[in-house]
JSON list of C-alpha atoms and ligand atoms in Angstrom, two decimals:
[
{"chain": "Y", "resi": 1, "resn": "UNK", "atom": "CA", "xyz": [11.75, -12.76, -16.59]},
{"chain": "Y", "resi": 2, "resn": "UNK", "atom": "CA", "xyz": [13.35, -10.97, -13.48]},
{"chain": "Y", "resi": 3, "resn": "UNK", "atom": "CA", "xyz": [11.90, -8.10, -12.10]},
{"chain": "Y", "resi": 4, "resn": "UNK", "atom": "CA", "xyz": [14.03, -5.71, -9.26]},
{"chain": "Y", "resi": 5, "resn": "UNK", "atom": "CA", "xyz": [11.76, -4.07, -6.73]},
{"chain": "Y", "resi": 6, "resn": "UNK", "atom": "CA", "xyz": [13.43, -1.61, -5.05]},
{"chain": "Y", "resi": 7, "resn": "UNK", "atom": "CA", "xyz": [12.92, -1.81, -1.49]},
{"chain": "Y", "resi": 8, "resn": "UNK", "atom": "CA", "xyz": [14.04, -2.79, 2.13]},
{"chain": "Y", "resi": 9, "resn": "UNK", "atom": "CA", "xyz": [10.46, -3.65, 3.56]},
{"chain": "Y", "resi": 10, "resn": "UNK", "atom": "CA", "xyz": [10.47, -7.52, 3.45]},
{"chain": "Y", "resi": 11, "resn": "UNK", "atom": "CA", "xyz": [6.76, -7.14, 3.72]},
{"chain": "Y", "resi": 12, "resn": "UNK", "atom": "CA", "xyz": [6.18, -5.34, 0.46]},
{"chain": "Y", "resi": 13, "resn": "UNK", "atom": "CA", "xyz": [8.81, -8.04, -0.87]},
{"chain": "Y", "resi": 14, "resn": "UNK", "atom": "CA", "xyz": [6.71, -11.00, -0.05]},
{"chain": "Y", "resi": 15, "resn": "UNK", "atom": "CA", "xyz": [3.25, -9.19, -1.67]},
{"chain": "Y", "resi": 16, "resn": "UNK", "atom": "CA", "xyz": [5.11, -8.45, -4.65]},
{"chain": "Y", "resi": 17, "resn": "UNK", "atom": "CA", "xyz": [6.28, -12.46, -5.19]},
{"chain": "Y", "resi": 18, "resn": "UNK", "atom": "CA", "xyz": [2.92, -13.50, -4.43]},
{"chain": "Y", "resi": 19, "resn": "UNK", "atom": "CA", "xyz": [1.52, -11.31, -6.71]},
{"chain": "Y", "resi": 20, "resn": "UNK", "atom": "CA", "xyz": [3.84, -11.86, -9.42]},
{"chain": "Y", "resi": 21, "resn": "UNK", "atom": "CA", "xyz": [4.09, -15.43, -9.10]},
{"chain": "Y", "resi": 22, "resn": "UNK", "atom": "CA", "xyz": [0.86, -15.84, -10.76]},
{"chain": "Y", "resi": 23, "resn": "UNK", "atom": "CA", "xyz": [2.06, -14.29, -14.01]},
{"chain": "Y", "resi": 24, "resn": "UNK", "atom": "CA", "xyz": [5.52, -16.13, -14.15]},
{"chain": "Y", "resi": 25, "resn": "UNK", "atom": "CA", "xyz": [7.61, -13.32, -13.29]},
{"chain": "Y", "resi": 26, "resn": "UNK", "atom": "CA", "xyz": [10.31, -13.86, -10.32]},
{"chain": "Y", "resi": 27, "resn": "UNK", "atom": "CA", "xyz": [10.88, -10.14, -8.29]},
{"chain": "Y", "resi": 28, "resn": "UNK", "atom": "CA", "xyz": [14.14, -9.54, -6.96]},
{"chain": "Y", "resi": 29, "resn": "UNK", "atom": "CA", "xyz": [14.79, -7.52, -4.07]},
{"chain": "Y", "resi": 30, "resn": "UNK", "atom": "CA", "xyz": [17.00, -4.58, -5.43]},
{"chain": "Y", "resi": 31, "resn": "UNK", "atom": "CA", "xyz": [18.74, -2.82, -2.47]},
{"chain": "Y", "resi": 32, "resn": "UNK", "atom": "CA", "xyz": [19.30, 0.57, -2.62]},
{"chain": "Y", "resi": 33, "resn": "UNK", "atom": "CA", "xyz": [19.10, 3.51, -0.38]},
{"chain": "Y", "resi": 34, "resn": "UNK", "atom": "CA", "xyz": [17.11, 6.24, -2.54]},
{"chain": "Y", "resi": 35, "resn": "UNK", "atom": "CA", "xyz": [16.94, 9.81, -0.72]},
{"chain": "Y", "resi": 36, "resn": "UNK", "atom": "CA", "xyz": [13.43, 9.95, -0.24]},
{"chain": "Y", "resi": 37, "resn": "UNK", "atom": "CA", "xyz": [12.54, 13.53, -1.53]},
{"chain": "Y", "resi": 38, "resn": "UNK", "atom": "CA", "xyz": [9.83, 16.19, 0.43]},
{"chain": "Y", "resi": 39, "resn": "UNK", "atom": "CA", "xyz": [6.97, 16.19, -1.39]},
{"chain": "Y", "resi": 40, "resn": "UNK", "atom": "CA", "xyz": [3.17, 15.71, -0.60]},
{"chain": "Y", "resi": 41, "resn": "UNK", "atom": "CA", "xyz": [2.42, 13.55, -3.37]},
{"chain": "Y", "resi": 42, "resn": "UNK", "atom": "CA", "xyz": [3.33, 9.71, -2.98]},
{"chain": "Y", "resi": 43, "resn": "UNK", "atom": "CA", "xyz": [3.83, 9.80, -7.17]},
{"chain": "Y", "resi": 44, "resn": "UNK", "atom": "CA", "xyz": [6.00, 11.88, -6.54]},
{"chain": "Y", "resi": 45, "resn": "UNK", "atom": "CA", "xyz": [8.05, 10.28, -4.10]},
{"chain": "Y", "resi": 46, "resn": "UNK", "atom": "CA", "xyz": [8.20, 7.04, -6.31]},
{"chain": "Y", "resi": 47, "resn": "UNK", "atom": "CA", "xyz": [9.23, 8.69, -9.87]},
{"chain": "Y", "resi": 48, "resn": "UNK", "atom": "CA", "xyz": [12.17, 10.58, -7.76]},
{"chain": "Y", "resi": 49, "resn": "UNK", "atom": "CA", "xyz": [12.92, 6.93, -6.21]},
{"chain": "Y", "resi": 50, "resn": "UNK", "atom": "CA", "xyz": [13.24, 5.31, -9.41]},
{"chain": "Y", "resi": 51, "resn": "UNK", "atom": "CA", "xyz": [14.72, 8.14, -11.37]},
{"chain": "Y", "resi": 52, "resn": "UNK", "atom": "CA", "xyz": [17.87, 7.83, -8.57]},
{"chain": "Y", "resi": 53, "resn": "UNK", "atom": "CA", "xyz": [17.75, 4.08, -9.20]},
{"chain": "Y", "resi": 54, "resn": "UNK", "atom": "CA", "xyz": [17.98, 3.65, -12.41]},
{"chain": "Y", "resi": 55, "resn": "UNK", "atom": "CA", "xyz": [21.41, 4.43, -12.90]},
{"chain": "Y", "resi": 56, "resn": "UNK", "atom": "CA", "xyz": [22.89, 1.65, -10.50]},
{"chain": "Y", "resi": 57, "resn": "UNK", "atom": "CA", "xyz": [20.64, -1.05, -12.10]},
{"chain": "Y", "resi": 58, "resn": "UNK", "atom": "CA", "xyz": [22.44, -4.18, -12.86]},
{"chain": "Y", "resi": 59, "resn": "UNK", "atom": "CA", "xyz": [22.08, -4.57, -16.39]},
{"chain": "Y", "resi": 60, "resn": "UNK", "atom": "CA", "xyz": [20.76, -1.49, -18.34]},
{"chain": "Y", "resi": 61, "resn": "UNK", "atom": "CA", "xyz": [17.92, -3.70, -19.83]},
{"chain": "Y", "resi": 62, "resn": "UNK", "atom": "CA", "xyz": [16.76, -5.16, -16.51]},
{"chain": "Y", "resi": 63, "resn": "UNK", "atom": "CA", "xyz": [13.49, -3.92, -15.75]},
{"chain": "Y", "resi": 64, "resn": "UNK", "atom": "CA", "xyz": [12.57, -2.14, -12.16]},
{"chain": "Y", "resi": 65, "resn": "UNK", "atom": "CA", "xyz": [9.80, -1.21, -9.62]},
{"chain": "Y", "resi": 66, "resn": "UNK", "atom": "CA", "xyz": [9.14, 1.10, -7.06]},
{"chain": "Y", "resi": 67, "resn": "UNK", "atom": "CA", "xyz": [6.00, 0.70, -5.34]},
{"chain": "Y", "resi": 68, "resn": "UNK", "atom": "CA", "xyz": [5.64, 3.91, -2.42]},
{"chain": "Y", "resi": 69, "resn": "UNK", "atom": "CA", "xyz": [2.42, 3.52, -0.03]},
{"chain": "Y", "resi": 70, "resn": "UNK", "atom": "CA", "xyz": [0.89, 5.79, 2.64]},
{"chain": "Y", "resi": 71, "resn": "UNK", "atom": "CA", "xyz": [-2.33, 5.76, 5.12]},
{"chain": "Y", "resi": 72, "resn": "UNK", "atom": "CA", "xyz": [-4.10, 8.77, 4.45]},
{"chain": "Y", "resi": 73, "resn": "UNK", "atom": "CA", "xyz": [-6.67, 9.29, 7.37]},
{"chain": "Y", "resi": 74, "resn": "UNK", "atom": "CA", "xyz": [-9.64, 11.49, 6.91]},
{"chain": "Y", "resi": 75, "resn": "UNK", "atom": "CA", "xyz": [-10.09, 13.11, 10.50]},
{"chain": "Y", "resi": 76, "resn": "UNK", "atom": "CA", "xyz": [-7.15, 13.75, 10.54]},
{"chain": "Y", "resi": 77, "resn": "UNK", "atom": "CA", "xyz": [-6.83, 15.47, 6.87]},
{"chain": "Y", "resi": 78, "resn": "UNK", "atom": "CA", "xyz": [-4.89, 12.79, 5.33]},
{"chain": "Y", "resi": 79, "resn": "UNK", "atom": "CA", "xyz": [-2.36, 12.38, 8.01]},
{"chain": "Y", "resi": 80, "resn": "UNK", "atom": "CA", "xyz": [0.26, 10.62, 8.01]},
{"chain": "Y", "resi": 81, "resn": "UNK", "atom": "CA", "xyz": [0.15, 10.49, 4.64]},
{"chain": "Y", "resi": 82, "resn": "UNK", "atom": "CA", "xyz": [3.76, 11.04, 3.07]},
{"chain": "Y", "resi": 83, "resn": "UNK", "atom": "CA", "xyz": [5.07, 11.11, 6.09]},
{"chain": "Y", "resi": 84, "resn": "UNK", "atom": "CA", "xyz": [3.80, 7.40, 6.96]},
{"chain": "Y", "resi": 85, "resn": "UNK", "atom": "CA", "xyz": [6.86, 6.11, 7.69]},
{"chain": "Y", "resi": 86, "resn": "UNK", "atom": "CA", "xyz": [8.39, 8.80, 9.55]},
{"chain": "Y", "resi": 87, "resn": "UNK", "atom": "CA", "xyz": [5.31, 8.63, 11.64]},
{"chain": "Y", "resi": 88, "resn": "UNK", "atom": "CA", "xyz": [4.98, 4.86, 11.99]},
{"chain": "Y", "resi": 89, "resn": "UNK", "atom": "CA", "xyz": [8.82, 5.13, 13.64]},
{"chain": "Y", "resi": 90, "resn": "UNK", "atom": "CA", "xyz": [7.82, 7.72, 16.23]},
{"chain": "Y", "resi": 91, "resn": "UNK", "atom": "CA", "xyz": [4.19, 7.90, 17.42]},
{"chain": "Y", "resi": 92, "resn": "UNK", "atom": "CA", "xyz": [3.99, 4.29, 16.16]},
{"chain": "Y", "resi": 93, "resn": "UNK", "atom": "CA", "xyz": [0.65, 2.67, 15.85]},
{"chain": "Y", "resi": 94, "resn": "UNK", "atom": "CA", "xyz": [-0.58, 3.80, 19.28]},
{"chain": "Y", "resi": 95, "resn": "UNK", "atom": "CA", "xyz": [0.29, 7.10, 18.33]},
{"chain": "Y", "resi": 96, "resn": "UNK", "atom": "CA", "xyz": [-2.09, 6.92, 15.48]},
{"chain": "Y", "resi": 97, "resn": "UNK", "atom": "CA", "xyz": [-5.03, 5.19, 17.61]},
{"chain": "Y", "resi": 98, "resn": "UNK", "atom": "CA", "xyz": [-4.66, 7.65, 20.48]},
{"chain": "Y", "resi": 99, "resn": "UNK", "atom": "CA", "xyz": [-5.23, 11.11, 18.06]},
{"chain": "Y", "resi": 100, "resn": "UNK", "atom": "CA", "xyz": [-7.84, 9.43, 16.90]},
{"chain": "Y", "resi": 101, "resn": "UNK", "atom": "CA", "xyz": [-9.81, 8.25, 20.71]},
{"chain": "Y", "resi": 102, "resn": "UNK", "atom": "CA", "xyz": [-12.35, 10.82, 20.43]},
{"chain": "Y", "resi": 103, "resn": "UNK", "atom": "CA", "xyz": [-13.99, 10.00, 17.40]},
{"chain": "Y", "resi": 104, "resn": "UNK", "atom": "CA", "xyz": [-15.99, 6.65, 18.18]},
{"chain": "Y", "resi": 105, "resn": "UNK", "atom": "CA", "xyz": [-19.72, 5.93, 18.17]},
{"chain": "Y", "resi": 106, "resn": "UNK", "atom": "CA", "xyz": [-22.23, 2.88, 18.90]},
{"chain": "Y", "resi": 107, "resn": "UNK", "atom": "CA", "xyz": [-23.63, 3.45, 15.59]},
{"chain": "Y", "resi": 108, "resn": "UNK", "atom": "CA", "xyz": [-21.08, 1.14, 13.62]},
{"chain": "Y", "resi": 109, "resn": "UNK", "atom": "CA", "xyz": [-21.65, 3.04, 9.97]},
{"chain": "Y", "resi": 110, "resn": "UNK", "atom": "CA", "xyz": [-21.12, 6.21, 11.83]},
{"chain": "Y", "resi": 111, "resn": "UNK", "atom": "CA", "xyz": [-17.86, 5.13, 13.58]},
{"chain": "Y", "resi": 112, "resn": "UNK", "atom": "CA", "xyz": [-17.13, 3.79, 10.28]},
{"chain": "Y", "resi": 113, "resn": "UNK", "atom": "CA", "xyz": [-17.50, 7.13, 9.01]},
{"chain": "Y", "resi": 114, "resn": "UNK", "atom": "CA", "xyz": [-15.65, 9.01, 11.73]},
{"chain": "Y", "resi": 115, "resn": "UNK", "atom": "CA", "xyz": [-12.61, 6.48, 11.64]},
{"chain": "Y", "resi": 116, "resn": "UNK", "atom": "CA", "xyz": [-12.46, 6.09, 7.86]},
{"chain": "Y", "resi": 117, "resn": "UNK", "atom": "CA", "xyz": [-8.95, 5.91, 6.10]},
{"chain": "Y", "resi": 118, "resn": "UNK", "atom": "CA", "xyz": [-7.53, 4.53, 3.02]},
{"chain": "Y", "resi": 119, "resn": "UNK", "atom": "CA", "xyz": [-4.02, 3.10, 1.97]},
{"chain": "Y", "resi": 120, "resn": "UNK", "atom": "CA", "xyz": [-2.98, 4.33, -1.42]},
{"chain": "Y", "resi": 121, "resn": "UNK", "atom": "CA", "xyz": [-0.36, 2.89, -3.52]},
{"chain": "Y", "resi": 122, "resn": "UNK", "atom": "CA", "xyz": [1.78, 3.94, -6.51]},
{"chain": "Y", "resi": 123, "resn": "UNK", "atom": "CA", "xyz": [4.23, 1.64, -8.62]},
{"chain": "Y", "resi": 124, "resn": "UNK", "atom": "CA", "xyz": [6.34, 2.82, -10.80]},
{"chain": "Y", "resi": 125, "resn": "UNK", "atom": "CA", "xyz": [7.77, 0.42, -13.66]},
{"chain": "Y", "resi": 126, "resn": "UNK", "atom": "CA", "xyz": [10.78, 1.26, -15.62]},
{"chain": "Y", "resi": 127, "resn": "UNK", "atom": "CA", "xyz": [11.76, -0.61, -19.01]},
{"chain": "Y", "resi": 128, "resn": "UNK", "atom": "CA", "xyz": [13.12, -0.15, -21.65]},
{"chain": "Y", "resi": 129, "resn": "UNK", "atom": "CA", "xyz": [13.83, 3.77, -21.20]},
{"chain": "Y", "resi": 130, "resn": "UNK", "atom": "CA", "xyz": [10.34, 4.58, -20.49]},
{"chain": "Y", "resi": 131, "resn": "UNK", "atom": "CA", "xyz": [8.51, 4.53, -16.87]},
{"chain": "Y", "resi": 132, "resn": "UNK", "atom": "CA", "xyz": [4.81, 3.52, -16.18]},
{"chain": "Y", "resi": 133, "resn": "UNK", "atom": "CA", "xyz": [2.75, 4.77, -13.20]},
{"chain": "Y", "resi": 134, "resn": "UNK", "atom": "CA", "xyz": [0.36, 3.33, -12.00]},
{"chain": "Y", "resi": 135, "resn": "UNK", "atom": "CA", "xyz": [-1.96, 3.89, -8.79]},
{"chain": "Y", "resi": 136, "resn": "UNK", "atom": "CA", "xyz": [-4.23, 1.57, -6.33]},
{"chain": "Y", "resi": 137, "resn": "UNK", "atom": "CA", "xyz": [-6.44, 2.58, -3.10]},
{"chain": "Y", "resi": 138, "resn": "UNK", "atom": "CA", "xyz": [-7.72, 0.29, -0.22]},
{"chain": "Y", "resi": 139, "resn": "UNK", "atom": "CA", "xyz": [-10.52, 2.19, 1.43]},
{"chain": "Y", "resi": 140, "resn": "UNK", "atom": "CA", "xyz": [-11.21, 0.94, 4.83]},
{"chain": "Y", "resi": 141, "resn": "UNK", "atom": "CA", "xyz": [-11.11, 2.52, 8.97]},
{"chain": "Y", "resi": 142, "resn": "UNK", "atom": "CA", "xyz": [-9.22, 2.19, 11.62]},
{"chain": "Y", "resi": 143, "resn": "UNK", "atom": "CA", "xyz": [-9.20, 0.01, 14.51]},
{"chain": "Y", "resi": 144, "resn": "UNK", "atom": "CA", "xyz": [-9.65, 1.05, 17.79]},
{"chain": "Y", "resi": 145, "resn": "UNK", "atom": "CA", "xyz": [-6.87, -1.15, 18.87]},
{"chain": "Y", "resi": 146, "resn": "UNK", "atom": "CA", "xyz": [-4.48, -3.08, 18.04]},
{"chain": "Y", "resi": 147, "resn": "UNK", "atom": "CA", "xyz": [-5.30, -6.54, 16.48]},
{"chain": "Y", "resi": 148, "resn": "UNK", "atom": "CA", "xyz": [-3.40, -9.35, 14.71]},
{"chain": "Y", "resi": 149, "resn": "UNK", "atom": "CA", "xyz": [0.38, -10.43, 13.93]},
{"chain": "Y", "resi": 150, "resn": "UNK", "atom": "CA", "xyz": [0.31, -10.58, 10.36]},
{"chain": "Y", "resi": 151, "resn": "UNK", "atom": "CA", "xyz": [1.33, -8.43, 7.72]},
{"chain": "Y", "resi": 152, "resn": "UNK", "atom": "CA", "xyz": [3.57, -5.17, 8.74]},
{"chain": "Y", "resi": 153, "resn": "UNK", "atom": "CA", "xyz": [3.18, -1.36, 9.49]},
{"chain": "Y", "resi": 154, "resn": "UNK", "atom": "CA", "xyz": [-0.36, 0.03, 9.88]},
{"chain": "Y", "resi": 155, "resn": "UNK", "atom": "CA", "xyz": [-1.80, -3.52, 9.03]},
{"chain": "Y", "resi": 156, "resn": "UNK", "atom": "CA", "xyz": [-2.74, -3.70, 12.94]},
{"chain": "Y", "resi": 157, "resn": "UNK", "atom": "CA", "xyz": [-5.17, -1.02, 12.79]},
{"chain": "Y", "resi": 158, "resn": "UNK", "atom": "CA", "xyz": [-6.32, -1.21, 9.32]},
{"chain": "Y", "resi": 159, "resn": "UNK", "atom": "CA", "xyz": [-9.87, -2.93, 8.47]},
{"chain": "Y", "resi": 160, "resn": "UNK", "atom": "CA", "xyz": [-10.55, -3.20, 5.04]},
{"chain": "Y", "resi": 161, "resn": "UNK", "atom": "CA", "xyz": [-13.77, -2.13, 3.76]},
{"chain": "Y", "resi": 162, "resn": "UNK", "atom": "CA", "xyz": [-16.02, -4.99, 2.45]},
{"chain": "Y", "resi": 163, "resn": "UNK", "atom": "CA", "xyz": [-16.06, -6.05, -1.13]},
{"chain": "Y", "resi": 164, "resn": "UNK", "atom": "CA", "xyz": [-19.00, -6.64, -3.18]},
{"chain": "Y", "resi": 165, "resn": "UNK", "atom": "CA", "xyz": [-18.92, -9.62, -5.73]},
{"chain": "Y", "resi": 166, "resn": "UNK", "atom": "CA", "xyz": [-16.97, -7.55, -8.64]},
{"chain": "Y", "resi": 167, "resn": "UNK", "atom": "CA", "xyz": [-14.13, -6.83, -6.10]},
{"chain": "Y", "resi": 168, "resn": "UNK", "atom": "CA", "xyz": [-15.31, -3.08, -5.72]},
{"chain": "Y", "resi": 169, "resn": "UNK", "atom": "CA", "xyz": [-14.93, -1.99, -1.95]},
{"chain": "Y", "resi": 170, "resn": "UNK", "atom": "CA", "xyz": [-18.73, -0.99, 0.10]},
{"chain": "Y", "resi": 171, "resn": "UNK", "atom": "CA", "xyz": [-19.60, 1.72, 2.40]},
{"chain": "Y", "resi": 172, "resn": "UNK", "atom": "CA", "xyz": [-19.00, 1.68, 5.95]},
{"chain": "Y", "resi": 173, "resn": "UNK", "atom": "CA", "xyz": [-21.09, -0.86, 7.70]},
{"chain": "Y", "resi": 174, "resn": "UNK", "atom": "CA", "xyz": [-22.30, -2.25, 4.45]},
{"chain": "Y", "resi": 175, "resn": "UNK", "atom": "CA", "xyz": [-21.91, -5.91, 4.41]},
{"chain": "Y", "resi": 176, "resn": "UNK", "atom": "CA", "xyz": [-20.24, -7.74, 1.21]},
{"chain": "Y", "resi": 177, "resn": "UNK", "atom": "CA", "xyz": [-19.55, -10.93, 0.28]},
{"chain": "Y", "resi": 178, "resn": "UNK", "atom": "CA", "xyz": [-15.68, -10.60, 0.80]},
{"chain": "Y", "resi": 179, "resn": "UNK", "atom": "CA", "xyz": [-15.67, -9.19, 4.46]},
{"chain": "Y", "resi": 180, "resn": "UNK", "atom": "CA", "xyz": [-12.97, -9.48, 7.02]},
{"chain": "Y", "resi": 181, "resn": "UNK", "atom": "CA", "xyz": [-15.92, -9.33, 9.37]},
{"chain": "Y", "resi": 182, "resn": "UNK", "atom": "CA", "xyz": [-13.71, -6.63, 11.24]},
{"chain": "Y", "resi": 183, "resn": "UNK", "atom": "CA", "xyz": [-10.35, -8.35, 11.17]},
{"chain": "Y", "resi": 184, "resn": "UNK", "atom": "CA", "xyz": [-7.65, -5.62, 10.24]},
{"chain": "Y", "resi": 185, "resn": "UNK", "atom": "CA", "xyz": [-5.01, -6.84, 7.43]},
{"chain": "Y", "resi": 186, "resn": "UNK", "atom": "CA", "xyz": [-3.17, -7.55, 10.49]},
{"chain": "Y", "resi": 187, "resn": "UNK", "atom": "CA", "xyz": [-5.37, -10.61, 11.60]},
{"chain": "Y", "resi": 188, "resn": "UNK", "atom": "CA", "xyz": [-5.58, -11.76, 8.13]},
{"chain": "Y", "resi": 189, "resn": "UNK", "atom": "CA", "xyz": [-3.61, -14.17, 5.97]},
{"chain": "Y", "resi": 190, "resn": "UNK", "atom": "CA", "xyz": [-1.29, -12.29, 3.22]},
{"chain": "Y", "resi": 191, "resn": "UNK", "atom": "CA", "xyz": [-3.55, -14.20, 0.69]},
{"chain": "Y", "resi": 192, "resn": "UNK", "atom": "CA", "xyz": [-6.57, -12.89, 2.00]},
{"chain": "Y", "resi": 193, "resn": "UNK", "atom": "CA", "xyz": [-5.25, -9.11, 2.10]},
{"chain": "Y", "resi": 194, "resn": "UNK", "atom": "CA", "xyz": [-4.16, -9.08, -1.25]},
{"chain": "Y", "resi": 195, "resn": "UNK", "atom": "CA", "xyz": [-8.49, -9.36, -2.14]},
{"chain": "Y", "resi": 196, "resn": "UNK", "atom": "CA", "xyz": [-8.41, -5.83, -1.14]},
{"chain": "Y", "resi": 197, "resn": "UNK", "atom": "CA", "xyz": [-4.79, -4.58, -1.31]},
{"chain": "Y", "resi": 198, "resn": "UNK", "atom": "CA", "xyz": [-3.68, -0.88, -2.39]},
{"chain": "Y", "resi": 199, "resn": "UNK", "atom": "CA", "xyz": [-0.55, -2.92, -3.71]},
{"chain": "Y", "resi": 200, "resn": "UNK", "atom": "CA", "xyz": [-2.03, -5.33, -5.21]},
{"chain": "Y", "resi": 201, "resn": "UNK", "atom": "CA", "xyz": [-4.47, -2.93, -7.31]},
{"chain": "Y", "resi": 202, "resn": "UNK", "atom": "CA", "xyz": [-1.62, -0.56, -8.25]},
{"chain": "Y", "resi": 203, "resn": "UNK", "atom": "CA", "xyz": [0.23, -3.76, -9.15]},
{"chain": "Y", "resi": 204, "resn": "UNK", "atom": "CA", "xyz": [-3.09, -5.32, -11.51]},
{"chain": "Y", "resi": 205, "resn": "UNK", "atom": "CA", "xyz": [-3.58, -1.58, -12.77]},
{"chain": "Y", "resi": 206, "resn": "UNK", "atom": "CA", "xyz": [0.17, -1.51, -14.22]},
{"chain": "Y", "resi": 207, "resn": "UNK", "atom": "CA", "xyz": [0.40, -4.68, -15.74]},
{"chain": "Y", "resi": 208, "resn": "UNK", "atom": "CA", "xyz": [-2.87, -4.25, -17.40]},
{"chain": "Y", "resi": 209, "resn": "UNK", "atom": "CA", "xyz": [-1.07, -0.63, -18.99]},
{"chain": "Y", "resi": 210, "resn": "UNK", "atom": "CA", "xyz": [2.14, -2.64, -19.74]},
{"chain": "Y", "resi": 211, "resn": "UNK", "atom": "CA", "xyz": [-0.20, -5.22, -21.77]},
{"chain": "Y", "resi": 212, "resn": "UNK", "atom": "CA", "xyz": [-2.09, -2.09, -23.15]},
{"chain": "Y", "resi": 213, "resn": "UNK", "atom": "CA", "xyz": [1.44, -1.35, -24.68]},
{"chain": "Y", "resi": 214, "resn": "UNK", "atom": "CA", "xyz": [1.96, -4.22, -25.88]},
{"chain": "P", "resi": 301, "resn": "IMP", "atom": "P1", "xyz": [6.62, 3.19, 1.96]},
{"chain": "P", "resi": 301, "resn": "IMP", "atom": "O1", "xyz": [7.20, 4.56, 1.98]},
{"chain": "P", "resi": 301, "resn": "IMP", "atom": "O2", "xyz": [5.85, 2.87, 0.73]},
{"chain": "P", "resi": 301, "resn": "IMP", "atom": "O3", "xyz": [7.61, 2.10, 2.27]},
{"chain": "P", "resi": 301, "resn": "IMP", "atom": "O4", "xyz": [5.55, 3.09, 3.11]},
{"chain": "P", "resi": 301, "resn": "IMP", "atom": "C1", "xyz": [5.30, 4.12, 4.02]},
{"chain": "P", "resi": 301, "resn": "IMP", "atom": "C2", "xyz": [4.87, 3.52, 5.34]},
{"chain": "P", "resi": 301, "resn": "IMP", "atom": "O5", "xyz": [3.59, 2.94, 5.18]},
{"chain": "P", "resi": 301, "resn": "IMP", "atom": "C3", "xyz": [5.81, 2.47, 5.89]},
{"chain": "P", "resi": 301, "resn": "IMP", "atom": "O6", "xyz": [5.97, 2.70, 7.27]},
{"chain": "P", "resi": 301, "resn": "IMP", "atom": "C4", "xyz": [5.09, 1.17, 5.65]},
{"chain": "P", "resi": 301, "resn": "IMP", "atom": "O7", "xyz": [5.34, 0.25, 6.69]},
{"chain": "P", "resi": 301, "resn": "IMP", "atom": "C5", "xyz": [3.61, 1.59, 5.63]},
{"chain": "P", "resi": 301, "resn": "IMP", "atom": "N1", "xyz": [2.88, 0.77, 4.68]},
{"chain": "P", "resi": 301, "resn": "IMP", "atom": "C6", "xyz": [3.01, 0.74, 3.34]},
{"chain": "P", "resi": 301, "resn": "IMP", "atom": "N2", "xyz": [2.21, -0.20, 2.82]},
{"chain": "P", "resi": 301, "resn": "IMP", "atom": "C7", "xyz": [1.59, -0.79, 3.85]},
{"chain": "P", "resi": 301, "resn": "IMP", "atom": "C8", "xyz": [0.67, -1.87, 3.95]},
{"chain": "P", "resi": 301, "resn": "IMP", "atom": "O8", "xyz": [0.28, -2.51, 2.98]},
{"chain": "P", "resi": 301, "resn": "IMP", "atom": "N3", "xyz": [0.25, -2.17, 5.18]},
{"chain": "P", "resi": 301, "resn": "IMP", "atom": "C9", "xyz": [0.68, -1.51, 6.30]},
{"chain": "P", "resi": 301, "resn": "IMP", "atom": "N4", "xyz": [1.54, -0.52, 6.28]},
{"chain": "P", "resi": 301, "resn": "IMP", "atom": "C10", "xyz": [2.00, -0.16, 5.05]}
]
């Protein structure tokens, strides 16, 4: 079974293969520039993206994803949210680190605290006339700098919140036994990120509705 995911971020592309490759199914990049509409909700975003889509798919059986992500920070009220990408290609990564200088302290679960964030995730599945949404969230912080060369966008400044042995994601500063023992997503392998990947949670959360369905 093929699957198109619609998208022009090789980075998403090469999750979505790992992930998939697991359960047999082969993704397909499907090019195709969406307009991305203004809206504050990432849902949203991805039901308008696949709604344009749909139309120019190959066959009119051939199923289709659309998986829309954003880094919602909490000083900073959610920011840059939606407008993640937008923000990633003009104050960039510094940008984000340097609004965010003041808020720091020794006390690591308090600078946890202050410098908390999460990545959210929604995928969008369209077969067979009908589409299925689905939703994942990475809780985590943000760096103080820079660190690592994997991954892609905010993966640099990202650090994952540790995992306790059912998968579910800890407090700040609380230790679990699947830690990146500070390492942000960027200084991690792609393997290792999908443990506590937005994506990959949106992407478990819809296949378990699709089976659900039947
Ligand atoms: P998109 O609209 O879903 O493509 O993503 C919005 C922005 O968030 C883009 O600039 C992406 O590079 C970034 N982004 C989405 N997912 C991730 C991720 O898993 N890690 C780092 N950055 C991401």
């Amino acid at each position: 079974m093929t699957l198109w995911f619609m998208t022009s971020n090789a980075g998403k592309v090469a999750e979505a293969k790992e992930y998939f490759s697991h359960l047999g199914i082969t993704v397909e990049q499907f090019e195709f520039e969406a307009i991305e509409p203004q809206a504050d909700d990432i849902e949203i975003v991805a039901l308008s993206k696949i709604e344009q889509a749909i139309p120019h798919l190959p066959n009119p059986s051939d199923q289709l994803l659309v998986e829309d992500a954003g880094l919602f920070v909490g000083a900073l009220e959610g920011f840059p949210g939606v407008y993640s990408s937008y923000s990633l290609e003009t104050i960039g990564l510094h940008g984000i680190l340097k609004l965010m200088e003041h808020l720091q302290s020794e006390d690591p679960v308090m600078d946890g605290k202050l410098r908390n964030a999460e990545f959210r995730a929604v995928a969008a599945l369209y077969q067979n006339g009908q589409t299925i949404v689905a939703e994942g969230v990475c809780p985590g912080r943000i760096a103080h700098q820079l660190d690592g060369e994997e991954g892609f966008g905010f993966d640099p400044i990202f650090i994952p919140a540790d995992l306790d042995e059912n998968g579910n994601a800890l407090q700040a500063g609380e230790i679990g036994v699947t830690s990146t023992h500070g390492a942000t997503f960027g200084g991690i392998s792609l393997e290792e990120k999908q443990a506590y990947s937005h994506r990959r949670r949106a992407l478990t959360s819809l296949v378990s509705k699709l089976d659900r369905l039947g």
